[in-house]
Short mmCIF file of C-alpha atoms in Angstrom, two decimals:
data_model
loop_
_atom_site.label_atom_id
_atom_site.label_comp_id
_atom_site.label_asym_id
_atom_site.label_seq_id
_atom_site.Cartn_x
_atom_site.Cartn_y
_atom_site.Cartn_z
CA UNK A 236 2.22 -25.50 16.33
CA UNK A 237 0.18 -25.15 13.05
CA UNK A 238 0.15 -21.86 11.49
CA UNK A 239 -2.75 -20.07 10.22
CA UNK A 240 -2.60 -20.98 6.70
CA UNK A 241 -5.98 -21.42 4.95
CA UNK A 242 -6.47 -24.74 3.69
CA UNK A 243 -9.85 -26.16 2.50
CA UNK A 244 -10.32 -29.47 3.34
CA UNK A 245 -11.75 -30.33 -0.12
CA UNK A 246 -8.43 -29.58 -2.11
CA UNK A 247 -6.78 -32.94 -2.03
CA UNK A 248 -9.82 -34.40 -4.05
CA UNK A 249 -10.00 -31.52 -6.31
CA UNK A 250 -6.15 -31.81 -6.94
CA UNK A 251 -6.36 -35.32 -7.89
CA UNK A 252 -9.39 -34.78 -9.89
CA UNK A 253 -7.36 -31.75 -12.01
CA UNK A 254 -4.54 -34.19 -12.45
CA UNK A 255 -6.52 -37.08 -13.82
CA UNK A 256 -8.23 -34.77 -16.22
CA UNK A 257 -11.57 -34.83 -14.52
CA UNK A 258 -11.67 -31.22 -13.29
CA UNK A 259 -12.08 -28.19 -15.77
CA UNK A 260 -10.48 -25.12 -14.12
CA UNK A 261 -12.92 -22.29 -13.72
CA UNK A 262 -11.88 -18.86 -15.59
CA UNK A 263 -10.14 -16.43 -13.16
CA UNK A 264 -12.31 -13.18 -12.74
CA UNK A 265 -10.02 -10.01 -12.41
CA UNK A 266 -10.06 -8.39 -8.98
CA UNK A 267 -8.13 -5.96 -6.85
CA UNK A 268 -7.31 -5.47 -3.33
CA UNK A 269 -5.71 -2.47 -1.34
CA UNK A 270 -3.33 -2.78 1.64
CA UNK A 271 -4.35 0.56 3.25
CA UNK A 272 -1.49 1.92 5.60
CA UNK A 273 -1.17 4.44 8.11
CA UNK A 274 1.70 5.51 10.13
CA UNK A 275 1.89 5.12 13.94
CA UNK A 276 4.85 5.60 16.52
CA UNK A 277 5.89 1.98 15.97
CA UNK A 278 5.56 1.95 12.17
CA UNK A 279 2.98 1.49 9.57
CA UNK A 280 -0.18 -0.49 10.45
CA UNK A 281 -2.24 -2.02 7.80
CA UNK A 282 -6.04 -2.30 7.72
CA UNK A 283 -7.55 -5.86 7.66
CA UNK A 284 -10.79 -7.48 7.83
CA UNK A 285 -11.84 -10.74 8.89
CA UNK A 286 -14.36 -12.45 6.57
CA UNK A 287 -17.41 -14.10 7.93
CA UNK A 288 -17.14 -17.91 8.85
CA UNK A 289 -20.38 -18.19 6.64
CA UNK A 290 -18.46 -16.85 3.48
CA UNK A 291 -18.05 -19.61 0.59
CA UNK A 292 -14.54 -18.48 -0.20
CA UNK A 293 -12.07 -18.15 2.61
CA UNK A 294 -14.53 -17.92 5.64
CA UNK A 295 -13.05 -16.69 8.80
CA UNK A 296 -9.67 -15.65 7.18
CA UNK A 297 -8.01 -12.11 7.38
CA UNK A 298 -7.66 -10.13 4.27
CA UNK A 299 -7.70 -6.69 2.84
CA UNK A 300 -10.34 -4.63 1.51
CA UNK A 301 -11.07 -5.77 -2.12
CA UNK A 302 -13.29 -7.67 -4.78
CA UNK A 303 -13.96 -8.29 -8.39
CA UNK A 304 -13.95 -5.88 -11.19
CA UNK A 305 -17.13 -4.70 -12.33
CA UNK A 306 -17.56 -4.40 -15.90
CA UNK A 307 -18.72 -0.85 -15.62
CA UNK A 308 -15.28 0.04 -14.08
CA UNK A 309 -14.40 0.28 -17.66
CA UNK A 310 -16.60 3.32 -18.16
CA UNK A 311 -14.97 6.90 -18.55
CA UNK A 312 -14.19 8.55 -15.35
CA UNK A 313 -12.09 11.97 -14.65
CA UNK A 314 -8.79 10.56 -13.95
CA UNK A 315 -5.86 11.97 -11.96
CA UNK A 316 -2.29 10.74 -11.80
CA UNK A 317 -0.38 8.29 -14.09
CA UNK A 318 -2.04 7.71 -17.31
CA UNK A 319 -4.08 4.79 -18.42
CA UNK A 320 -1.28 3.92 -20.67
CA UNK A 321 1.15 3.88 -17.85
CA UNK A 322 -0.98 1.68 -15.95
CA UNK A 323 -1.62 -0.68 -18.61
CA UNK A 324 2.22 -1.03 -19.01
CA UNK A 325 2.47 -1.46 -15.18
CA UNK A 326 -0.31 -4.02 -14.99
CA UNK A 327 0.56 -5.70 -18.23
CA UNK A 328 -2.84 -5.51 -19.84
CA UNK A 329 -4.82 -3.09 -22.10
CA UNK A 330 -5.68 0.24 -21.32
CA UNK A 331 -9.34 -0.34 -20.66
CA UNK A 332 -8.51 -3.36 -18.36
CA UNK A 333 -6.05 -1.27 -16.42
CA UNK A 334 -8.52 1.50 -15.83
CA UNK A 335 -10.86 -1.28 -14.68
CA UNK A 336 -8.44 -2.70 -12.13
CA UNK A 337 -7.37 0.51 -10.73
CA UNK A 338 -11.13 1.83 -10.51
CA UNK A 339 -12.02 -1.56 -8.82
CA UNK A 340 -9.34 -1.06 -6.32
CA UNK A 341 -10.60 2.48 -5.25
CA UNK A 342 -14.17 1.41 -5.48
CA UNK A 343 -13.83 -1.71 -3.29
CA UNK A 344 -11.94 0.37 -0.62
CA UNK A 345 -14.71 2.63 -0.47
CA UNK A 346 -17.32 0.06 -0.38
CA UNK A 347 -15.61 -2.09 2.23
CA UNK A 348 -13.80 0.34 4.33
CA UNK A 349 -15.35 3.67 3.74
CA UNK A 350 -12.02 5.21 2.56
CA UNK A 351 -12.21 7.20 -1.08
CA UNK A 352 -9.03 7.63 -2.94
CA UNK A 353 -10.55 10.52 -5.12
CA UNK A 354 -10.88 14.38 -4.74
CA UNK A 355 -12.71 17.30 -6.34
CA UNK A 356 -9.06 18.38 -8.00
CA UNK A 357 -6.35 16.76 -9.36
CA UNK A 358 -4.06 17.11 -6.31
CA UNK A 359 -6.60 17.17 -3.57
CA UNK A 360 -8.57 14.13 -1.59
CA UNK A 361 -12.02 14.23 -0.06
CA UNK A 362 -11.92 14.56 3.58
CA UNK A 363 -14.89 13.17 5.93
CA UNK A 364 -16.74 10.36 3.94
CA UNK A 365 -19.25 9.62 6.61
CA UNK A 366 -22.91 10.93 6.59
CA UNK A 367 -26.13 9.76 5.43
CA UNK A 368 -25.61 11.07 1.81
CA UNK A 369 -22.21 9.22 1.59
CA UNK A 370 -23.81 6.13 3.18
CA UNK A 371 -26.61 6.24 0.62
CA UNK A 372 -24.07 6.43 -2.34
CA UNK A 373 -21.93 3.61 -0.85
CA UNK A 374 -24.95 1.24 -0.48
CA UNK A 375 -25.95 2.22 -3.99
CA UNK A 376 -22.51 1.11 -5.27
CA UNK A 377 -22.47 -1.97 -3.02
CA UNK A 378 -26.03 -3.08 -4.50
CA UNK A 379 -24.72 -2.08 -8.19
CA UNK A 380 -27.27 0.25 -8.38
CA UNK A 381 -24.94 3.05 -9.55
CA UNK A 382 -21.76 2.46 -11.52
CA UNK A 383 -18.58 3.94 -9.95
CA UNK A 384 -18.11 6.20 -13.00
CA UNK A 385 -21.67 7.73 -12.16
CA UNK A 386 -20.68 8.19 -8.38
CA UNK A 387 -17.42 10.25 -9.27
CA UNK A 388 -19.41 12.40 -11.78
CA UNK A 389 -22.33 13.37 -9.56
CA UNK A 390 -19.93 14.24 -6.82
CA UNK A 391 -17.53 16.17 -9.20
CA UNK A 392 -14.53 13.99 -8.22
CA UNK A 393 -11.32 12.57 -10.06
CA UNK A 394 -10.07 9.18 -9.33
CA UNK A 395 -6.60 9.69 -7.81
CA UNK A 396 -4.50 6.80 -9.46
CA UNK A 397 -1.43 8.40 -8.15
CA UNK A 398 -2.34 7.50 -4.52
CA UNK A 399 -1.94 3.66 -5.43
CA UNK A 400 1.08 1.59 -5.97
CA UNK A 401 0.84 -1.68 -7.60
CA UNK A 402 2.34 -4.38 -5.43
CA UNK A 403 1.81 -8.00 -6.56
CA UNK A 404 -0.35 -10.14 -8.48
CA UNK A 405 -1.62 -13.82 -7.30
CA UNK A 406 -4.04 -15.86 -9.22
CA UNK A 407 -6.05 -18.61 -7.39
CA UNK A 408 -5.13 -22.11 -7.90
CA UNK A 409 -6.84 -23.80 -10.96
CA UNK A 410 -8.26 -26.44 -8.65
CA UNK A 411 -10.19 -23.89 -6.78
CA UNK A 412 -13.76 -23.56 -7.81
CA UNK A 413 -13.84 -19.90 -7.22
CA UNK A 414 -10.88 -18.23 -8.89
CA UNK A 415 -9.51 -14.49 -9.04
CA UNK A 416 -6.67 -12.78 -10.85
CA UNK A 417 -5.99 -10.19 -8.49
CA UNK A 418 -3.58 -7.28 -8.37
CA UNK A 419 -2.50 -6.06 -4.75
CA UNK A 420 -1.95 -2.30 -4.32
CA UNK A 421 -0.66 -0.30 -1.39
CA UNK A 422 -2.17 2.86 -0.42
CA UNK A 423 -1.92 5.45 2.51
CA UNK A 424 -4.95 6.48 4.54
CA UNK A 425 -5.94 9.89 3.41
CA UNK A 426 -5.67 12.58 5.78
CA UNK A 427 -9.26 13.36 7.18
CA UNK A 428 -10.80 10.07 6.46
CA UNK A 429 -11.03 7.01 8.67
CA UNK A 430 -11.87 3.34 8.21
CA UNK A 431 -14.88 1.70 9.58
CA UNK A 432 -16.29 -1.91 8.75
CA UNK A 433 -18.61 -1.12 5.97
CA UNK A 434 -18.44 -4.79 4.37
CA UNK A 435 -21.19 -7.31 4.88
CA UNK A 436 -18.47 -9.64 4.33
CA UNK A 437 -16.53 -9.00 7.46
CA UNK A 438 -17.43 -9.52 11.09
CA UNK A 439 -14.18 -7.57 12.23
CA UNK A 440 -11.92 -5.03 11.13
CA UNK A 441 -8.39 -4.27 12.68
CA UNK A 442 -5.39 -1.88 12.27
CA UNK A 443 -2.30 -3.98 12.89
CA UNK A 444 1.33 -3.89 12.24
CA UNK A 445 2.50 -6.24 9.60
CA UNK A 446 4.97 -7.96 11.86
CA UNK A 447 2.43 -8.42 14.64
CA UNK A 448 -0.18 -9.93 12.23
CA UNK A 449 2.65 -12.22 10.77
CA UNK A 450 3.71 -13.42 14.38
CA UNK A 451 -0.17 -14.12 15.07
CA UNK A 452 -0.32 -16.20 11.80
CA UNK A 453 2.80 -18.07 12.75
CA UNK A 454 1.16 -19.03 16.00
CA UNK A 455 -2.07 -20.01 14.41
CA UNK A 456 -4.13 -17.28 15.83
CA UNK A 457 -4.91 -15.61 12.50
CA UNK A 458 -6.14 -17.38 9.44
CA UNK A 459 -4.75 -16.28 6.15
CA UNK A 460 -4.52 -16.99 2.65
CA UNK A 461 -1.10 -17.31 1.19
CA UNK A 462 -1.09 -14.00 -0.64
CA UNK A 463 -2.11 -12.16 2.69
CA UNK A 464 0.54 -13.41 4.73
CA UNK A 465 3.09 -13.22 1.86
CA UNK A 466 2.42 -9.42 1.29
CA UNK A 467 2.38 -8.81 5.32
CA UNK A 468 5.87 -10.17 5.26
CA UNK A 469 6.83 -7.86 2.39
CA UNK A 470 5.69 -4.78 4.35
CA UNK A 471 7.47 -5.44 7.58
CA UNK A 472 10.60 -3.91 6.28
CA UNK A 473 9.45 -0.54 5.79
CA UNK A 474 9.29 2.38 8.33
CA UNK A 475 6.34 4.44 6.79
CA UNK A 476 3.38 4.23 4.31
CA UNK A 477 5.55 6.68 2.29
CA UNK A 478 8.27 4.19 1.99
CA UNK A 479 6.22 1.38 0.83
CA UNK A 480 4.54 3.55 -1.62
CA UNK A 481 8.01 4.54 -2.92
CA UNK A 482 8.99 0.99 -3.33
CA UNK A 483 6.03 0.04 -5.32
CA UNK A 484 7.08 0.93 -8.86
CA UNK A 485 9.99 -1.41 -8.70
CA UNK A 486 8.01 -4.33 -7.38
CA UNK A 487 7.58 -7.56 -9.77
CA UNK A 488 4.04 -8.22 -10.90
CA UNK A 489 4.60 -11.55 -12.30
CA UNK A 490 1.62 -13.75 -11.45
CA UNK A 491 2.01 -16.04 -8.70
CA UNK A 492 -0.04 -19.34 -9.19
CA UNK A 493 0.06 -22.31 -7.16
CA UNK A 494 1.22 -25.56 -8.57
CA UNK A 495 -0.09 -29.14 -7.71
CA UNK A 496 1.82 -32.37 -8.82
CA UNK A 497 1.64 -36.03 -8.00
CA UNK A 498 4.91 -37.37 -6.74
CA UNK A 499 5.40 -40.79 -5.31
CA UNK A 500 2.14 -41.35 -3.53
CA UNK A 501 1.47 -37.78 -2.44
CA UNK A 502 0.29 -34.60 -3.70
CA UNK A 503 2.98 -31.59 -3.71
CA UNK A 504 1.39 -28.18 -3.60
CA UNK A 505 3.54 -25.16 -4.02
CA UNK A 506 3.49 -21.55 -4.82
CA UNK A 507 6.54 -20.54 -6.91
CA UNK A 508 8.70 -18.13 -5.02
CA UNK A 509 7.14 -18.71 -1.66
CA UNK A 510 8.37 -21.79 -0.19
CA UNK A 511 6.92 -21.56 3.23
CA UNK A 512 3.49 -22.58 1.65
CA UNK A 513 4.56 -25.80 0.19
CA UNK A 514 2.21 -28.79 1.41
CA UNK A 515 2.98 -32.37 1.11
CA UNK A 516 -0.16 -34.41 1.16
CA UNK A 517 -0.22 -38.10 1.49
CA UNK A 518 -2.86 -39.97 -0.42
CA UNK A 519 -5.90 -40.06 1.89
CA UNK A 520 -3.98 -38.13 4.50
CA UNK A 521 -3.68 -34.61 5.95
CA UNK A 522 -1.22 -31.93 4.80
CA UNK A 523 2.10 -31.67 6.32
#
């Protein structure tokens, strides 16, 4: 039985074009995504959304809330938790970029799941984020009518960077037309808040145990991109959200980038360190 690995049919042609020098790789846009966890009696569950089938990138696939960095995510914000310099060292970027990536993680989680990792003081978190006034602000963020810095300032909130744990980093393969350099974070659902499907890009959201999601992927029931199923498998060993967050500082953030090569009449597609995703594609044939 085939698993649920997302595999666009146009990849072989694009891989050949790249190998032959007929395809110029697109620049990878910085992005952030958050694996939002909550504890249950059977261990932690993770919040996932299913991308609409009409989406140009990974339509129908299950993923986490996230998206691209807005240039305005570098604007000054009230900041709580580890310093920007600490985050720069952790993420392997300069301080401005580190802030932008962390801001994007928090902003996108609010835009797509209605969950806000911010509070009125450096050691508090907002409670209920539902209501017409909150929704108006969220819609303004989605429409880019308001920057995240403006949103936090008008509500008197500090971004709680200490509520995030950097987990892994994946870069979309060079043969993909839409490319992202994505940092994955873990976070616990704040007390008093709840998720909702606030994204126009998703037609379904679920809370699911990582082991159950991975099992459904293995049966071909849930479609996922390699980074998603890889991170789900990594989360299965933790008994609580706190355990996963505590493990984050020791995680290796070396970027994972797919490699493709021509080998004796077939294309071999692989992700370093993740052998389960290797594909052997005969010339003119389907992946195996």
